[in-house]
PDB file of C-alpha atoms in Angstrom:
ATOM      1  CA  PHE A   1     -13.658 -15.786  -4.450  1.00 62.00           C
ATOM      2  CA  ARG A   2     -12.284 -12.521  -2.677  1.00 63.00           C
ATOM      3  CA  ARG A   3      -9.664 -14.926  -0.478  1.00 66.00           C
ATOM      4  CA  VAL A   4      -8.620 -16.489  -3.622  1.00 75.00           C
ATOM      5  CA  LEU A   5      -8.132 -13.354  -5.762  1.00 78.00           C
ATOM      6  CA  PHE A   6      -6.017 -12.175  -2.639  1.00 77.00           C
ATOM      7  CA  ARG A   7      -3.729 -14.910  -2.627  1.00 81.00           C
ATOM      8  CA  SER A   8      -3.292 -15.451  -6.382  1.00 89.00           C
ATOM      9  CA  VAL A   9      -2.386 -11.122  -6.151  1.00 90.00           C
ATOM     10  CA  TYR A  10      -0.157 -11.837  -2.896  1.00 88.00           C
ATOM     11  CA  VAL A  11       1.641 -14.622  -4.902  1.00 92.00           C
ATOM     12  CA  LEU A  12       2.232 -12.647  -7.999  1.00 94.00           C
ATOM     13  CA  VAL A  13       3.403  -9.510  -6.052  1.00 94.00           C
ATOM     14  CA  VAL A  14       6.021 -11.820  -3.945  1.00 94.00           C
ATOM     15  CA  ALA A  15       7.074 -13.383  -7.597  1.00 96.00           C
ATOM     16  CA  LEU A  16       7.697  -9.476  -8.759  1.00 97.00           C
ATOM     17  CA  THR A  17      10.091  -9.129  -6.059  1.00 97.00           C
ATOM     18  CA  PRO A  18      13.000  -8.649  -8.320  1.00 97.00           C
ATOM     19  CA  LEU A  19      11.332  -6.163 -10.457  1.00 97.00           C
ATOM     20  CA  GLU A  20      10.247  -4.127  -7.102  1.00 98.00           C
ATOM     21  CA  VAL A  21      14.067  -4.230  -5.952  1.00 97.00           C
ATOM     22  CA  ARG A  22      15.167  -2.804  -9.396  1.00 97.00           C
ATOM     23  CA  MET A  23      12.327  -0.469  -9.051  1.00 98.00           C
ATOM     24  CA  ALA A  24      12.986   1.009  -5.763  1.00 97.00           C
ATOM     25  CA  ARG A  25      16.359   1.780  -6.823  1.00 97.00           C
ATOM     26  CA  PHE A  26      14.809   4.360  -8.378  1.00 98.00           C
ATOM     27  CA  GLY A  27      13.493   5.722  -5.203  1.00 97.00           C
ATOM     28  CA  TRP A  28      10.238   8.309  -5.046  1.00 97.00           C
ATOM     29  CA  TRP A  29      10.511   8.118  -8.925  1.00 98.00           C
ATOM     30  CA  ALA A  30       9.287   4.613  -9.026  1.00 98.00           C
ATOM     31  CA  VAL A  31       6.488   5.450  -6.297  1.00 98.00           C
ATOM     32  CA  ILE A  32       5.426   8.232  -8.412  1.00 98.00           C
ATOM     33  CA  GLY A  33       5.502   6.372 -11.659  1.00 98.00           C
ATOM     34  CA  LEU A  34       3.057   3.521 -10.259  1.00 98.00           C
ATOM     35  CA  LEU A  35       0.858   6.396  -8.732  1.00 98.00           C
ATOM     36  CA  VAL A  36       0.545   7.758 -12.307  1.00 98.00           C
ATOM     37  CA  ILE A  37      -0.305   4.252 -13.436  1.00 97.00           C
ATOM     38  CA  ALA A  38      -2.819   3.666 -10.770  1.00 97.00           C
ATOM     39  CA  ALA A  39      -4.508   6.839 -11.458  1.00 97.00           C
ATOM     40  CA  VAL A  40      -4.599   6.196 -15.499  1.00 96.00           C
ATOM     41  CA  ILE A  41      -6.235   3.056 -14.855  1.00 96.00           C
ATOM     42  CA  ASP A  42      -8.811   4.627 -12.184  1.00 95.00           C
ATOM     43  CA  LEU A  43      -9.540   7.206 -14.938  1.00 94.00           C
ATOM     44  CA  GLY A  44     -10.011   4.381 -17.525  1.00 94.00           C
ATOM     45  CA  ARG A  45     -12.116   2.773 -14.799  1.00 92.00           C
ATOM     46  CA  PHE A  46     -14.309   5.816 -14.326  1.00 90.00           C
ATOM     47  CA  HIS A  47     -14.812   6.920 -17.823  1.00 90.00           C
ATOM     48  CA  LEU A  48     -14.041   4.502 -20.375  1.00 87.00           C
ATOM     49  CA  LEU A  49     -14.319   0.251 -18.941  1.00 84.00           C
ATOM     50  CA  GLU A  50     -14.927  -0.472 -15.685  1.00 78.00           C
ATOM     51  CA  ALA A  51     -13.051  -3.895 -16.220  1.00 81.00           C
ATOM     52  CA  VAL A  52      -9.526  -1.797 -16.423  1.00 88.00           C
ATOM     53  CA  ASP A  53     -10.025  -1.739 -12.630  1.00 86.00           C
ATOM     54  CA  LEU A  54      -8.793  -5.151 -12.408  1.00 87.00           C
ATOM     55  CA  ALA A  55      -5.334  -4.077 -13.074  1.00 91.00           C
ATOM     56  CA  ASN A  56      -4.975  -2.000 -10.158  1.00 93.00           C
ATOM     57  CA  PHE A  57      -4.885  -5.252  -7.935  1.00 92.00           C
ATOM     58  CA  VAL A  58      -1.476  -5.780  -9.512  1.00 94.00           C
ATOM     59  CA  VAL A  59      -0.152  -1.933  -9.683  1.00 96.00           C
ATOM     60  CA  VAL A  60      -1.376  -0.974  -6.545  1.00 97.00           C
ATOM     61  CA  TRP A  61       0.210  -3.791  -4.404  1.00 96.00           C
ATOM     62  CA  VAL A  62       3.412  -3.712  -6.070  1.00 97.00           C
ATOM     63  CA  LEU A  63       3.348  -0.062  -5.464  1.00 98.00           C
ATOM     64  CA  ALA A  64       2.787  -1.040  -1.563  1.00 97.00           C
ATOM     65  CA  ALA A  65       5.561  -3.402  -1.824  1.00 97.00           C
ATOM     66  CA  THR A  66       8.030  -1.169  -3.635  1.00 98.00           C
ATOM     67  CA  VAL A  67       7.372   1.962  -1.669  1.00 98.00           C
ATOM     68  CA  GLY A  68       8.191  -0.604   1.466  1.00 97.00           C
ATOM     69  CA  LEU A  69      11.905  -1.085  -0.300  1.00 98.00           C
ATOM     70  CA  VAL A  70      12.061   2.644  -1.257  1.00 97.00           C
ATOM     71  CA  VAL A  71      11.710   3.571   2.773  1.00 97.00           C
ATOM     72  CA  ARG A  72      13.733   0.972   3.986  1.00 96.00           C
ATOM     73  CA  ASP A  73      16.422   1.812   1.684  1.00 95.00           C
ATOM     74  CA  ARG A  74      16.210   5.339   2.887  1.00 94.00           C
ATOM     75  CA  ALA A  75      15.852   5.031   6.525  1.00 92.00           C
ATOM     76  CA  PRO A  76      17.465   5.584   8.924  1.00 91.00           C
ATOM     77  CA  GLY A  77      17.422   9.101   7.840  1.00 91.00           C
ATOM     78  CA  PRO A  78      16.228  12.615   8.468  1.00 94.00           C
ATOM     79  CA  ALA A  79      12.427  12.500   9.386  1.00 95.00           C
ATOM     80  CA  ALA A  80      11.750  15.748   7.374  1.00 96.00           C
ATOM     81  CA  PRO A  81      11.502  14.225   3.866  1.00 96.00           C
ATOM     82  CA  PHE A  82       9.252  11.223   4.812  1.00 97.00           C
ATOM     83  CA  LEU A  83       6.876  13.634   6.915  1.00 97.00           C
ATOM     84  CA  LEU A  84       6.659  15.494   3.284  1.00 97.00           C
ATOM     85  CA  VAL A  85       5.841  12.387   1.397  1.00 98.00           C
ATOM     86  CA  ALA A  86       3.135  11.285   4.100  1.00 98.00           C
ATOM     87  CA  GLY A  87       1.543  14.760   4.308  1.00 98.00           C
ATOM     88  CA  LEU A  88       1.434  15.267   0.262  1.00 98.00           C
ATOM     89  CA  ALA A  89      -0.029  11.945   0.219  1.00 98.00           C
ATOM     90  CA  VAL A  90      -2.743  12.561   2.797  1.00 98.00           C
ATOM     91  CA  ALA A  91      -3.367  15.912   1.253  1.00 98.00           C
ATOM     92  CA  THR A  92      -3.804  14.300  -2.561  1.00 97.00           C
ATOM     93  CA  ASN A  93      -6.293  11.690  -0.795  1.00 97.00           C
ATOM     94  CA  THR A  94      -8.149  14.379   1.281  1.00 97.00           C
ATOM     95  CA  ALA A  95      -8.842  15.994  -2.182  1.00 97.00           C
ATOM     96  CA  LEU A  96      -9.401  13.073  -3.872  1.00 97.00           C
ATOM     97  CA  ILE A  97     -12.159  11.908  -1.057  1.00 95.00           C
ATOM     98  CA  ARG A  98     -13.586  15.549  -0.793  1.00 96.00           C
ATOM     99  CA  PHE A  99     -13.819  16.255  -4.660  1.00 95.00           C
ATOM    100  CA  GLY A 100     -13.472  12.946  -6.376  1.00 88.00           C
ATOM    101  CA  PRO A 101     -15.441   9.830  -6.793  1.00 91.00           C
ATOM    102  CA  TYR A 102     -13.508   8.003  -4.107  1.00 94.00           C
ATOM    103  CA  PRO A 103     -15.226   7.042  -0.776  1.00 92.00           C
ATOM    104  CA  LEU A 104     -13.599   7.983   2.680  1.00 91.00           C
ATOM    105  CA  SER A 105     -13.500   3.921   3.582  1.00 90.00           C
ATOM    106  CA  MET A 106     -10.302   2.270   2.885  1.00 89.00           C
ATOM    107  CA  VAL A 107     -12.077  -1.137   2.819  1.00 84.00           C
ATOM    108  CA  GLY A 108     -15.534  -0.488   0.848  1.00 77.00           C
ATOM    109  CA  LEU A 109     -18.880  -0.684   2.826  1.00 82.00           C
ATOM    110  CA  PRO A 110     -22.062  -2.409   1.190  1.00 81.00           C
ATOM    111  CA  ALA A 111     -23.547   1.251   0.709  1.00 84.00           C
ATOM    112  CA  GLU A 112     -20.761   2.717  -1.490  1.00 86.00           C
ATOM    113  CA  ARG A 113     -20.595   2.634  -5.150  1.00 86.00           C
ATOM    114  CA  ILE A 114     -17.013   1.961  -5.182  1.00 88.00           C
ATOM    115  CA  SER A 115     -14.828  -0.045  -3.111  1.00 88.00           C
ATOM    116  CA  ASN A 116     -11.104   1.480  -2.471  1.00 91.00           C
ATOM    117  CA  MET A 117     -10.046  -1.999  -1.509  1.00 88.00           C
ATOM    118  CA  ALA A 118     -11.401  -4.614  -4.323  1.00 85.00           C
ATOM    119  CA  PRO A 119     -10.160  -3.631  -6.641  1.00 89.00           C
ATOM    120  CA  PRO A 120      -7.415  -1.220  -5.252  1.00 93.00           C
ATOM    121  CA  THR A 121      -7.784   2.620  -6.101  1.00 95.00           C
ATOM    122  CA  LEU A 122      -5.464   5.353  -6.499  1.00 97.00           C
ATOM    123  CA  VAL A 123      -6.846   6.582  -2.718  1.00 97.00           C
ATOM    124  CA  LEU A 124      -5.722   3.099  -1.515  1.00 96.00           C
ATOM    125  CA  ALA A 125      -2.116   3.258  -3.002  1.00 98.00           C
ATOM    126  CA  LEU A 126      -1.649   6.794  -1.614  1.00 98.00           C
ATOM    127  CA  HIS A 127      -2.678   5.690   1.890  1.00 97.00           C
ATOM    128  CA  ALA A 128      -0.057   2.916   1.432  1.00 98.00           C
ATOM    129  CA  VAL A 129       2.391   5.828   0.706  1.00 98.00           C
ATOM    130  CA  ALA A 130       1.447   7.861   3.895  1.00 98.00           C
ATOM    131  CA  LEU A 131       1.705   4.636   6.207  1.00 98.00           C
ATOM    132  CA  ALA A 132       5.038   3.799   4.554  1.00 98.00           C
ATOM    133  CA  ALA A 133       6.302   7.478   4.761  1.00 98.00           C
ATOM    134  CA  ALA A 134       5.387   7.599   8.378  1.00 98.00           C
ATOM    135  CA  VAL A 135       7.360   4.512   9.319  1.00 97.00           C
ATOM    136  CA  GLY A 136      10.204   6.214   7.645  1.00 97.00           C
ATOM    137  CA  ALA A 137       9.880   9.283   9.751  1.00 97.00           C
ATOM    138  CA  ALA A 138       9.682   6.806  12.910  1.00 97.00           C
ATOM    139  CA  TRP A 139      12.278   4.684  11.957  1.00 96.00           C
ATOM    140  CA  SER A 140      15.033   5.479  14.196  1.00 95.00           C
ATOM    141  CA  TRP A 141      12.666   5.918  17.157  1.00 95.00           C
ATOM    142  CA  LEU A 142      10.897   2.157  15.918  1.00 93.00           C
ATOM    143  CA  ASP A 143      14.557   0.662  15.384  1.00 93.00           C
ATOM    144  CA  ARG A 144      15.537   1.445  19.317  1.00 93.00           C
ATOM    145  CA  ARG A 145      12.146   0.066  20.146  1.00 92.00           C
ATOM    146  CA  THR A 146      12.625  -3.209  18.553  1.00 91.00           C
ATOM    147  CA  ARG A 147      16.341  -3.821  20.032  1.00 93.00           C
ATOM    148  CA  GLN A 148      14.801  -4.617  23.366  1.00 94.00           C
ATOM    149  CA  PRO A 149      14.397  -8.471  23.104  1.00 93.00           C
ATOM    150  CA  GLY A 150      10.972  -8.793  24.672  1.00 94.00           C
ATOM    151  CA  LEU A 151       9.370  -6.401  22.377  1.00 93.00           C
ATOM    152  CA  TRP A 152      11.286  -7.903  18.986  1.00 93.00           C
ATOM    153  CA  HIS A 153      10.149 -11.346  20.158  1.00 94.00           C
ATOM    154  CA  ALA A 154       6.415 -10.485  20.294  1.00 93.00           C
ATOM    155  CA  VAL A 155       7.211  -8.123  16.777  1.00 92.00           C
ATOM    156  CA  CYS A 156       8.451 -11.749  15.532  1.00 94.00           C
ATOM    157  CA  ALA A 157       5.502 -13.888  17.026  1.00 94.00           C
ATOM    158  CA  VAL A 158       2.814 -11.665  15.682  1.00 94.00           C
ATOM    159  CA  GLY A 159       4.810 -11.121  12.227  1.00 93.00           C
ATOM    160  CA  GLY A 160       5.343 -14.995  11.903  1.00 93.00           C
ATOM    161  CA  VAL A 161       1.144 -15.627  12.094  1.00 94.00           C
ATOM    162  CA  ALA A 162       0.297 -12.097  10.342  1.00 91.00           C
ATOM    163  CA  MET A 163      -1.133 -13.814   7.289  1.00 83.00           C
ATOM    164  CA  THR A 164      -2.870 -16.248   8.873  1.00 87.00           C
ATOM    165  CA  ILE A 165      -4.513 -13.655  11.174  1.00 87.00           C
ATOM    166  CA  TYR A 166      -5.477 -11.560   7.847  1.00 81.00           C
ATOM    167  CA  LEU A 167      -6.695 -14.618   5.991  1.00 78.00           C
ATOM    168  CA  TRP A 168      -8.915 -16.014   9.136  1.00 81.00           C
ATOM    169  CA  HIS A 169     -10.187 -12.188   9.447  1.00 75.00           C
ATOM    170  CA  LEU A 170     -11.843 -12.442   5.854  1.00 68.00           C
ATOM    171  CA  THR A 171     -13.924 -15.509   6.661  1.00 71.00           C
ATOM    172  CA  ALA A 172     -14.832 -13.986  10.320  1.00 64.00           C
TER     173      ALA A 172
END
């Protein structure tokens, strides 16, 4: 069931790419808006009706795609703004995990009452923002490294099978 659900959401997120591109034009404001929506869904999940949590499958993964586009559109650039965003996301996550209902694990463990992954939570959304912002901060360095033909070929080879590896690991 999890693989079918993942593939369904993946196809939907890919189909929403034109919307994500339009949202990315608003930059970090689009990301903040999606974070607010994810937070409202989590509040509804924890305090009203648990079934609303399914909406975060779309919201959080659309956010992940959109934040990637926002970073791509702003890089290369100074690392400081990206580091600020990453730091704010990590600090917010730390507070949510320390004082909120969210577990530390991003993938969900059998003993935990809540999984940050299925359905995705605000904590996972912030984790995506932090990772994307870290890539933005390192963009120039990464760009120089991937201009080396050997490394670029390795990146392309792994990228070409990344989804296969991901889907395989779910069954392993």
